[in-house]
Short mmCIF file of C-alpha atoms in Angstrom, two decimals:
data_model
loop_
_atom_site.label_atom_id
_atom_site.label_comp_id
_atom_site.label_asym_id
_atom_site.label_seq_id
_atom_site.Cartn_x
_atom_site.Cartn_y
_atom_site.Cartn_z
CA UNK A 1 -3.91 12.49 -22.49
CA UNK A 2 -1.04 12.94 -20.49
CA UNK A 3 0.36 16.61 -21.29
CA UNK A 4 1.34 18.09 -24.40
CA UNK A 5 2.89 16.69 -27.16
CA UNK A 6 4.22 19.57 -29.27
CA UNK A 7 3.14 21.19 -32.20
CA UNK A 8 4.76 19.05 -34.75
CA UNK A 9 1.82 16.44 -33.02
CA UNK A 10 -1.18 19.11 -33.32
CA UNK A 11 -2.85 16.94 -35.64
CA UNK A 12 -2.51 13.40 -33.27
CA UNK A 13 -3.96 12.27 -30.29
CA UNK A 14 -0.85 11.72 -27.70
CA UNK A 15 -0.91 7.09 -27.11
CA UNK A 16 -1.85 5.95 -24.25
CA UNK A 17 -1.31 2.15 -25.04
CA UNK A 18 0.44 0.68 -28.05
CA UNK A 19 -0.52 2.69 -31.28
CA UNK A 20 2.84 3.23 -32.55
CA UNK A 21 3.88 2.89 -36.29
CA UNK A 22 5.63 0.19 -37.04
CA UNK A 23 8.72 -0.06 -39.10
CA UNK A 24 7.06 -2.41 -41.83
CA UNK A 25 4.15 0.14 -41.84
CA UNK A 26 6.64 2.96 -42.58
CA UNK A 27 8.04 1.39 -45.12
CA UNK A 28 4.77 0.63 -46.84
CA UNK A 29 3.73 4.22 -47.12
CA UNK A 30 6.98 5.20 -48.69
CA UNK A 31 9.14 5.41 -45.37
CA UNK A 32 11.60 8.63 -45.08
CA UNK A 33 10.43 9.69 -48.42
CA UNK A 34 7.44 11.23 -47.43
CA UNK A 35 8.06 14.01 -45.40
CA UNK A 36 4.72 14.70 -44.26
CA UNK A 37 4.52 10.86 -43.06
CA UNK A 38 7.88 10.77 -41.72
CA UNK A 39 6.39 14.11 -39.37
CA UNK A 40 3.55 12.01 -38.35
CA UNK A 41 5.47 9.53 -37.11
CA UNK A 42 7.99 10.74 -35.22
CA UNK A 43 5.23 13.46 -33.48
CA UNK A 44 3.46 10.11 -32.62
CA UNK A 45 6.64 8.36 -31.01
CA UNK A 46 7.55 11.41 -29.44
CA UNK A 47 4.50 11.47 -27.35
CA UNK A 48 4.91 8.02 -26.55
CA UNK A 49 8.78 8.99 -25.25
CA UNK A 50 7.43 12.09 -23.44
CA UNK A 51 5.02 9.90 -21.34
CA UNK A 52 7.59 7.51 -20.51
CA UNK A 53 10.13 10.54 -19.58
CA UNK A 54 7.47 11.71 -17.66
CA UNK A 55 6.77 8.56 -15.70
CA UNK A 56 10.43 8.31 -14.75
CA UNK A 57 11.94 6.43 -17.71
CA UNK A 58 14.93 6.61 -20.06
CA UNK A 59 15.72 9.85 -22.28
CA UNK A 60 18.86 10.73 -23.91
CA UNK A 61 20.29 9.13 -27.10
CA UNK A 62 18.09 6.28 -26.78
CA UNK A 63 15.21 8.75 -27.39
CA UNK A 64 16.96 10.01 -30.40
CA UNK A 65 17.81 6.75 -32.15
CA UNK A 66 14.57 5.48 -31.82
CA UNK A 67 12.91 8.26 -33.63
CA UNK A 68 15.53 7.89 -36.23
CA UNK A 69 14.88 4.07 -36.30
CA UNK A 70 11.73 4.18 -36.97
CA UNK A 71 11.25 7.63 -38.86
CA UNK A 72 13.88 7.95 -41.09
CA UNK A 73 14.52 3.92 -42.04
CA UNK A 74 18.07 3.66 -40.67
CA UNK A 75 19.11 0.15 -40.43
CA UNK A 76 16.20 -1.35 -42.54
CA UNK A 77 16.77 -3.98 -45.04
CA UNK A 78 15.29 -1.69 -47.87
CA UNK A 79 19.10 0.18 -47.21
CA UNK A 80 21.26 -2.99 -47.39
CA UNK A 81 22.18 -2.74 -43.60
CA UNK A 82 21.06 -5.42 -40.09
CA UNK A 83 18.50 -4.06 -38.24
CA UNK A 84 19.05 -3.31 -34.91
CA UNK A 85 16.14 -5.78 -33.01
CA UNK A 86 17.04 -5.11 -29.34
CA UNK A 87 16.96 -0.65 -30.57
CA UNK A 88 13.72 -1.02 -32.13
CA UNK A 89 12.11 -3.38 -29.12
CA UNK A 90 13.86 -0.92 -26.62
CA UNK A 91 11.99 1.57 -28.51
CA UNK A 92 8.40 -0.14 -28.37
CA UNK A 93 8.70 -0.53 -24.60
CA UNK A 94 9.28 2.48 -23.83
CA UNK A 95 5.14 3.49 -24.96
CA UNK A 96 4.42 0.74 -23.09
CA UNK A 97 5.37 1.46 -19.76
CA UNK A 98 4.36 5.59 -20.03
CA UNK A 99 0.88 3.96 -20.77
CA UNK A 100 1.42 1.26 -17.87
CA UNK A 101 2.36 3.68 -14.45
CA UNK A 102 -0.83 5.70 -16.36
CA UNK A 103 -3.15 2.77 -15.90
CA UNK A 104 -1.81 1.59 -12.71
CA UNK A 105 -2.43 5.20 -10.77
CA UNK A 106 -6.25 4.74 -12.27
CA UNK A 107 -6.87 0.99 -11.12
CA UNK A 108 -5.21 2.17 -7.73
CA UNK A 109 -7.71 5.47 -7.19
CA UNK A 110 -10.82 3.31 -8.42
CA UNK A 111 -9.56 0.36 -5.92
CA UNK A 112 -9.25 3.04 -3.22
CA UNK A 113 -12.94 4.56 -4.31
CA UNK A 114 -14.97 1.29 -4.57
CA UNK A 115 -13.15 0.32 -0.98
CA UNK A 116 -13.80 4.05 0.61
CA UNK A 117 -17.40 3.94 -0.35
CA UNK A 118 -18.34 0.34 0.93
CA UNK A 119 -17.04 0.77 4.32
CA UNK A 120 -18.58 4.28 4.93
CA UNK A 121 -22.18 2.26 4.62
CA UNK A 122 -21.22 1.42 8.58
CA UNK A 123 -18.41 3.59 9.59
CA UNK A 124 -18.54 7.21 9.98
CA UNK A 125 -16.10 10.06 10.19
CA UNK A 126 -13.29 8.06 10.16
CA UNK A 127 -12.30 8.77 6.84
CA UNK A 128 -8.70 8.31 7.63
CA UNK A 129 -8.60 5.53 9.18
CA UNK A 130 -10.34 3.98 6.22
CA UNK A 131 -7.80 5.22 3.34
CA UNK A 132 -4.53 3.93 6.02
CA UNK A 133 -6.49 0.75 6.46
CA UNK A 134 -6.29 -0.02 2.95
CA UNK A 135 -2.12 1.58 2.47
CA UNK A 136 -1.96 -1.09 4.93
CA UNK A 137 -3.81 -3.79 2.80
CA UNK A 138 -1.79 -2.84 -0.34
CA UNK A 139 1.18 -2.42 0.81
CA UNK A 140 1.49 -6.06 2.89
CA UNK A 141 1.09 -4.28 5.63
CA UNK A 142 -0.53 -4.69 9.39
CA UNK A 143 -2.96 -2.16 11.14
CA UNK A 144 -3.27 -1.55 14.96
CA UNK A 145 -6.05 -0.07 15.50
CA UNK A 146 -6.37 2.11 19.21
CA UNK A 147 -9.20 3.91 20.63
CA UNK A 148 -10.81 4.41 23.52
CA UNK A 149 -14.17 2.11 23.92
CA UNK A 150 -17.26 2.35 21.73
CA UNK A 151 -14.89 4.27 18.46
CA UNK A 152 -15.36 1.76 16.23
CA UNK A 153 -12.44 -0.10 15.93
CA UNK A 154 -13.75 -3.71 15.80
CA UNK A 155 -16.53 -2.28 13.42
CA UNK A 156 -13.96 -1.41 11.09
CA UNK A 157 -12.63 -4.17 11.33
CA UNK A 158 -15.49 -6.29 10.60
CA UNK A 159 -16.81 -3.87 7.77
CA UNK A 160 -12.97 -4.46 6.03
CA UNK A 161 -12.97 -8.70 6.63
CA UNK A 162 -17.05 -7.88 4.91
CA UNK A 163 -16.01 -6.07 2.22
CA UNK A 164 -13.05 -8.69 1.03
CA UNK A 165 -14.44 -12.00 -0.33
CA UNK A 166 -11.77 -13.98 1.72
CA UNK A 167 -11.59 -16.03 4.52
CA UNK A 168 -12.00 -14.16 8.08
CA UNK A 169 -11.57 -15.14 11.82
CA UNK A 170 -11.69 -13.23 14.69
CA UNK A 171 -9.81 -14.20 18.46
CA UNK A 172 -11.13 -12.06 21.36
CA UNK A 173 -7.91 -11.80 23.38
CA UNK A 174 -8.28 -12.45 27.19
CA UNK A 175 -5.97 -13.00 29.98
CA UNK A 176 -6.14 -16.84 29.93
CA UNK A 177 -5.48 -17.65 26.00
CA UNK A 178 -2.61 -19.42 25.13
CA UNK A 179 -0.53 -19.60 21.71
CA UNK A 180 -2.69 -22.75 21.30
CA UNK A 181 -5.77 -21.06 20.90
CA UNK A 182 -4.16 -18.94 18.29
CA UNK A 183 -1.48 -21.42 16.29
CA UNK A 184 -2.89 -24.73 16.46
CA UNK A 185 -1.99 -27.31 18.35
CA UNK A 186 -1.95 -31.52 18.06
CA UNK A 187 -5.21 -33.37 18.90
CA UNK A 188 -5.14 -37.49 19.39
CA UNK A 189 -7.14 -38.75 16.74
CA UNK A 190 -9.21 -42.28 18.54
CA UNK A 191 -9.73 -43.75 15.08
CA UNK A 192 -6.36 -43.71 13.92
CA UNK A 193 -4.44 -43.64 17.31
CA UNK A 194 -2.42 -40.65 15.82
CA UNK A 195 -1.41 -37.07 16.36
CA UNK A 196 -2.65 -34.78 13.81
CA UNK A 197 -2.37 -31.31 14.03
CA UNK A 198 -5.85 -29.08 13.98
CA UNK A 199 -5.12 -25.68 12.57
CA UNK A 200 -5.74 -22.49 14.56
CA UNK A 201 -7.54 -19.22 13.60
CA UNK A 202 -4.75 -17.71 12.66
CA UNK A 203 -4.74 -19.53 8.99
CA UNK A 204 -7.07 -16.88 7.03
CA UNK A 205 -6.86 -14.62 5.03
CA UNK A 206 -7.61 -11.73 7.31
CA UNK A 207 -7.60 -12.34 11.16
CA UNK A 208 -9.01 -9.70 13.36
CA UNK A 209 -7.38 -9.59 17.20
CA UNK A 210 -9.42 -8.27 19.10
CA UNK A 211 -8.35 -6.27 22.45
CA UNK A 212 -4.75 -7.43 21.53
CA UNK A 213 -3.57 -5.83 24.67
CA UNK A 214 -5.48 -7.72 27.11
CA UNK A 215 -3.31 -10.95 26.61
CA UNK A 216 -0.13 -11.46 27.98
CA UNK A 217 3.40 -11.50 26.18
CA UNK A 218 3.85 -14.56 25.55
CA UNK A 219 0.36 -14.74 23.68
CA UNK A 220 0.96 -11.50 21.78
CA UNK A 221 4.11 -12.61 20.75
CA UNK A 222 2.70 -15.88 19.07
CA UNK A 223 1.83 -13.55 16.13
CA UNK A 224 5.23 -12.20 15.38
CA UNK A 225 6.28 -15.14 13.41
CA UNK A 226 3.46 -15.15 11.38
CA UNK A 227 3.03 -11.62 10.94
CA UNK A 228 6.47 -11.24 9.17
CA UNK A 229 7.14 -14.53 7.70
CA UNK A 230 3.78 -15.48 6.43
CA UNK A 231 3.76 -18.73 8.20
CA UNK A 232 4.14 -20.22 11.74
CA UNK A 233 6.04 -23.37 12.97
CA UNK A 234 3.81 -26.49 14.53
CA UNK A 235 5.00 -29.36 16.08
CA UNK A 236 8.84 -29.05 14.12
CA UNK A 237 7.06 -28.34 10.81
CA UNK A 238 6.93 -24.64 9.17
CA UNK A 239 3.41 -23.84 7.82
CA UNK A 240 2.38 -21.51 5.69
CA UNK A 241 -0.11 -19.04 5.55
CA UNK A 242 -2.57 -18.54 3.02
CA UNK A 243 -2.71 -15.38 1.09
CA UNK A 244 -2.81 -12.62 1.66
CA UNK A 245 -2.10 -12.46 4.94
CA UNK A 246 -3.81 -9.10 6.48
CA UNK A 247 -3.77 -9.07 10.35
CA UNK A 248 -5.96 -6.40 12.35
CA UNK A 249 -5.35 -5.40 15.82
CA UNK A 250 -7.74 -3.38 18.29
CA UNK A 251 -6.06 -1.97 21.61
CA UNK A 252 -7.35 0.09 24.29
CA UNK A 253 -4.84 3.00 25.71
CA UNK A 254 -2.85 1.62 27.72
CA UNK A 255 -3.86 3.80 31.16
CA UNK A 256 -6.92 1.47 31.26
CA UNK A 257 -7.26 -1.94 33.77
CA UNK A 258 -6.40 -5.06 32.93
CA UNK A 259 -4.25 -4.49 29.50
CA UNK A 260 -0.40 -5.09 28.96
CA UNK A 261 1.55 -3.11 27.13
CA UNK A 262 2.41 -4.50 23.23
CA UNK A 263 6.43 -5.15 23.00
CA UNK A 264 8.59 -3.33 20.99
CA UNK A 265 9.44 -6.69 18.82
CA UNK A 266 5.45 -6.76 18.90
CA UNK A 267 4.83 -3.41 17.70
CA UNK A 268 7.19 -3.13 15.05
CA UNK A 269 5.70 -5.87 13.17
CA UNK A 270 2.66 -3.40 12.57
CA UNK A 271 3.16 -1.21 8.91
CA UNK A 272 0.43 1.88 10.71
CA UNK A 273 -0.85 2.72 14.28
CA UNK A 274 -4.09 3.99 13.64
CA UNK A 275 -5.71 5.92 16.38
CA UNK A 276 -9.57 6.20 15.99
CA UNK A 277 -10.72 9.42 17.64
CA UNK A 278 -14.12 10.57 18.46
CA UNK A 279 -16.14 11.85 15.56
CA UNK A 280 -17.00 14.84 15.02
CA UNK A 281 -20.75 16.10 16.39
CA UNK A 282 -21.92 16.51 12.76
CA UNK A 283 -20.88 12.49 12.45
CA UNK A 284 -22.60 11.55 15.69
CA UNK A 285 -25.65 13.31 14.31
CA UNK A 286 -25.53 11.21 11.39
CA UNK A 287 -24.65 8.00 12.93
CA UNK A 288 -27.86 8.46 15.36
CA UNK A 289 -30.32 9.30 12.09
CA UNK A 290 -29.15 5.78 10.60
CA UNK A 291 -30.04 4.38 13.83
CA UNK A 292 -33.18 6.06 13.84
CA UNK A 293 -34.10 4.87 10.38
CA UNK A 294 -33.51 1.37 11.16
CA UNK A 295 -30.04 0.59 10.12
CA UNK A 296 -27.95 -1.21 12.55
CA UNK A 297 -24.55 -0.08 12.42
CA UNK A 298 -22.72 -2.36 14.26
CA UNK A 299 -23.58 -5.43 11.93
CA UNK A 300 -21.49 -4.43 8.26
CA UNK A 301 -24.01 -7.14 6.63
CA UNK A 302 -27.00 -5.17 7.86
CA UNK A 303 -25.50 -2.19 7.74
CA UNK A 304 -24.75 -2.70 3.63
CA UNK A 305 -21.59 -3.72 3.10
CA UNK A 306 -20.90 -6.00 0.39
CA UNK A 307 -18.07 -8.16 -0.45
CA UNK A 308 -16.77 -6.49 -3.57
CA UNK A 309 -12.56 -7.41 -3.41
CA UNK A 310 -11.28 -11.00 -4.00
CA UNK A 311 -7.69 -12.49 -3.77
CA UNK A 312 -7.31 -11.44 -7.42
CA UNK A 313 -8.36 -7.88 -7.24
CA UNK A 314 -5.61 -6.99 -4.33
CA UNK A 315 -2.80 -9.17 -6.31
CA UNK A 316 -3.84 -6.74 -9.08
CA UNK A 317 -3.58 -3.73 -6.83
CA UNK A 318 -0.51 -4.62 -5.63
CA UNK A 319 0.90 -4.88 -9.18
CA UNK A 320 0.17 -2.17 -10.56
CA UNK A 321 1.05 -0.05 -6.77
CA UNK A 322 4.30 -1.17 -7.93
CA UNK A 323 4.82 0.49 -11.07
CA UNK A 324 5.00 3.85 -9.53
CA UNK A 325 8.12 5.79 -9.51
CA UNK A 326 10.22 6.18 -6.48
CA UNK A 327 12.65 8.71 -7.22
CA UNK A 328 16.57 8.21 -5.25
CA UNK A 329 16.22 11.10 -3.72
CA UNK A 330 12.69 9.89 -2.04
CA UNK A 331 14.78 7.21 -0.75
CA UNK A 332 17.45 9.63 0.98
CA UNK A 333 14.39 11.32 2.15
CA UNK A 334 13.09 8.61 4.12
CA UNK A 335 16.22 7.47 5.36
CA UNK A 336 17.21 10.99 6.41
CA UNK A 337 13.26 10.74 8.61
CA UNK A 338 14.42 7.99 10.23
CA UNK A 339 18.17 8.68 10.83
CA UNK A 340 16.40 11.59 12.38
CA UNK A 341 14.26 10.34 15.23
CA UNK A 342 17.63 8.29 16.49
CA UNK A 343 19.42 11.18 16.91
CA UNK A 344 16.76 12.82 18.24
CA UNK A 345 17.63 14.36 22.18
CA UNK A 346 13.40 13.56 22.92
CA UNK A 347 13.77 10.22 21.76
CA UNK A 348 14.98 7.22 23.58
CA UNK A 349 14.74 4.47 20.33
CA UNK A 350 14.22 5.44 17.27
CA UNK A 351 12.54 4.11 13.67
CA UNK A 352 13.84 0.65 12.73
CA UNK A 353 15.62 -0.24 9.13
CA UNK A 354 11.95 -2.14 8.52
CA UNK A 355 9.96 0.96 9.52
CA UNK A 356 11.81 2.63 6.60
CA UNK A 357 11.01 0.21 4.22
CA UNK A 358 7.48 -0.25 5.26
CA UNK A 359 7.00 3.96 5.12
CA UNK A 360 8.09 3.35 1.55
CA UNK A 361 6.20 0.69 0.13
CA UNK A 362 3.29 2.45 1.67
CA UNK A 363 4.24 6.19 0.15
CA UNK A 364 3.75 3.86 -3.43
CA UNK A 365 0.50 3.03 -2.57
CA UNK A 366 -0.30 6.56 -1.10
CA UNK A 367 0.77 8.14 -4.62
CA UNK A 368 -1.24 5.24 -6.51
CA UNK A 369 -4.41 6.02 -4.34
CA UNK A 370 -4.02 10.28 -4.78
CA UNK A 371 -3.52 9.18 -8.78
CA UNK A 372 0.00 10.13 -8.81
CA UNK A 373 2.04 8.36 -11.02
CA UNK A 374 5.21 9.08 -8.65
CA UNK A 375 6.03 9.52 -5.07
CA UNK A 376 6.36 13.45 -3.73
CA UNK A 377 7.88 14.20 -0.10
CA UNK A 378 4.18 15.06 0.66
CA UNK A 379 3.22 11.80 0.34
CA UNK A 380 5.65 10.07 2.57
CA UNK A 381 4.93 12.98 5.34
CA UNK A 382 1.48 12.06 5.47
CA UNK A 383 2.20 8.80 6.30
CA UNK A 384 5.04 9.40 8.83
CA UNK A 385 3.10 9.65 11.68
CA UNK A 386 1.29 6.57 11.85
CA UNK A 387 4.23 4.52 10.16
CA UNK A 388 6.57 5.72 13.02
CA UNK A 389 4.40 6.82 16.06
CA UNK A 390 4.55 3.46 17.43
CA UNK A 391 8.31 2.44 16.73
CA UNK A 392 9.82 5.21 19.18
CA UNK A 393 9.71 5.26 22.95
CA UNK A 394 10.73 8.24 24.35
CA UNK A 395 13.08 9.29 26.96
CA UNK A 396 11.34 9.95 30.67
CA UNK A 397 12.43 13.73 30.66
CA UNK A 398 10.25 14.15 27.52
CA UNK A 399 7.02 12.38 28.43
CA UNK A 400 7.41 14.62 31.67
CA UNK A 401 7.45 17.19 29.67
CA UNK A 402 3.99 16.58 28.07
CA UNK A 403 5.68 15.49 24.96
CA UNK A 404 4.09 12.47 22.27
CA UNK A 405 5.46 10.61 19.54
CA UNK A 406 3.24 12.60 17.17
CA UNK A 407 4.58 15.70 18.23
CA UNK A 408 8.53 14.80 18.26
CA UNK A 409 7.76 13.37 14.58
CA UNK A 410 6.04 16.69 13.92
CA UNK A 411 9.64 18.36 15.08
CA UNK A 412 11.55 15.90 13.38
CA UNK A 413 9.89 16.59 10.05
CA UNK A 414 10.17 20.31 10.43
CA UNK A 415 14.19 19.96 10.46
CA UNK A 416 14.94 17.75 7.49
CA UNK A 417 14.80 19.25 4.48
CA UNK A 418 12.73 17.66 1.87
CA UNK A 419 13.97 17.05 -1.65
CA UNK A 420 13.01 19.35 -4.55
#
């Protein structure tokens, strides 16, 4: 039950779906004549209006004159006067989407549960990673994952591609690859002494690249077509995708041989920058008793992890992500985040128009996955971080000055003023 319904609804149980009296019922049982049924009613469509003023709908007059619609028989044929269809249908959907942003914040924490607990069977302590890993996957969004060596970050990986029943391909990025080995290219067919063209590993579902950092430019930037429009261009002819479309990227730090920095054009493509730390010693302990017992974490299939999410099941996710409420002044709130970091004296470039929308289709799915039905300055904050820490590059007098990206957002944060 969502909250209280009054007392003039003590005896009623407040609807969740579509129980709502109709009109033609009303009138059955004696419409306005019976008071007692009138009561009943109108304390049943008024919880049905509270959960959809609660879920960010209408109120006001249209509130009123639907009670009185269907309560007290104004309009009906039994009084000689046309009844008001688009009032009365106004009035029926107005139960029906309280009881949909209900269901859609439970479908979104079970998603978020089932996910959570299939990739912990091989990763450990990286419990945050995990939960922006699927924001990302929710929200048509791409993941970067950095690390130093040996943190997991292809494992993840791996464990995510396991736990989706969709196609997966992986490209181990090197020095010497070229936007061939990634796009596609056209191959000379002998039989038919014709071009055709032979599809690269970049059409899946979800594509894992791996060491992104160790190819050059020119190689990295091969995915930013794809990555934003969902399709790449071969030979003249624009391709699509399939979908979804869910690209993974591991990187090293950058202060390590033999890796080339991402470009900014590159970067920004990416929704989150997730940074996979070392565990915690408690973790390690853990992670060496599951090797001790036999289970090999670095294979998800040994390791447990079962494919449990199909196309369908994320399209459905998605969906319902949607349906939460994103209040305008959420909006100014994000906009005000990233106005912020341009004007920002420790910051050289600042967040982009798409790393606004990107932090806000991602606060949706934040909300959906805490089983809020709408969108608090809490949740976009805890996202800010990752969403942005990538974007900026900072000015040479503040990386001097021991400064990060994390830190200025930290700063940043502090002086805007969220919304109450």
């Amino acid at each position: 039950m969502v909250g209280g319904c009054g007392p003039a609804a003590a005896a009623f149980e407040c609807p969740r779906g579509d129980a709502r009296p109709s009109r033609r019922r009303h009138r059955a049982r004696g419409g306005g004549a019976d008071g007692s049924s009138a009561a009943a009613a109108r304390a049943v469509l008024e919880c049905s209006l509270g959960a959809r003023t609660r879920s960010g709908g209408r109120a006001g007059p249209d509130r009123d004159l639907a009670v009185h619609l269907l309560v007290d028989g104004a309009g009906s044929p039994d009084r000689g006067q046309p009844a008001p269809r688009d009032r009365s249908s106004e009035a029926e959907e107005i139960g029906r989407a309280g009881a949909l942003t209900d269901t859609a914040s439970t479908t979104a924490t079970d998603f978020y549960a089932r996910f959570r607990d299939q990739l912990a069977k091989a990763i450990i302590g990286q419990d945050g990673a995990i939960r922006l890993c699927a924001i990302a996957l929710v929200a048509q969004g791409h993941v970067l994952l950095e690390g130093v060596p040996g943190t997991g970050k292809t494992l993840l990986a791996k464990s995510i591609a396991r736990a989706l029943t969709l196609d997966y391909a992986r490209v181990q990025f090197t020095p010497d690859l070229m936007p061939a080995d990634i796009l596609g290219t056209s191959v000379y067919d002998l039989s038919t002494r014709t071009f055709a063209l032979r599809h690269g590993p970049i059409f899946t579902n979800v594509l894992l690249a791996d060491e992104i950092n160790r190819a050059p430019a020119k190689v990295q930037s091969a995915l930013l077509e794809a990555m934003e429009e969902r399709g790449v261009t071969l030979e003249g002819q624009q391709l699509p995708l399939p979908a979804p479309f869910f690209v993974m990227a591991t990187q090293n730090p950058i202060e390590y041989e033999g890796t080339y920095p991402l470009p900014e054009a590159q970067q920004d493509r990416f929704l989150f920058k997730v940074r996979l730390d070392y565990p915690t010693p408690a973790d390690e302990m853990e992670v060496l008793r599951r090797w001790e017992s036999g289970i090999e974490l670095r294979d998800p299939v040994k390791a447990g992890v079962e494919p449990e999410f199909g196309a369908a099941d994320i399209e459905a996710c998605r969906a319902q992500v949607s349906q939460v409420v994103l209040d305008e002044k959420i909006r100014r709130y994000v906009v005000d985040l990233a106005s912020a970091t341009r004007a920002a004296p420790e910051i050289a470039l600042g967040a982009s128009t798409r790393a606004e929308v990107l932090l806000m289709l991602a606060a949706r799915a934040e909300a959906a996955f805490d089983g809020s039905e709408f969108v608090t300055p809490d949740h976009v904050k805890a996202l800010l971080a990752p969403a942005f820490r990538h974007r900026l590059i900072l000015r040479p007098e503040a990386e001097v000055a021991g400064q990060t990206p994390d830190s200025v957002l930290d700063a940043v944060a502090s002086r805007v003023v969220p919304p109450r």
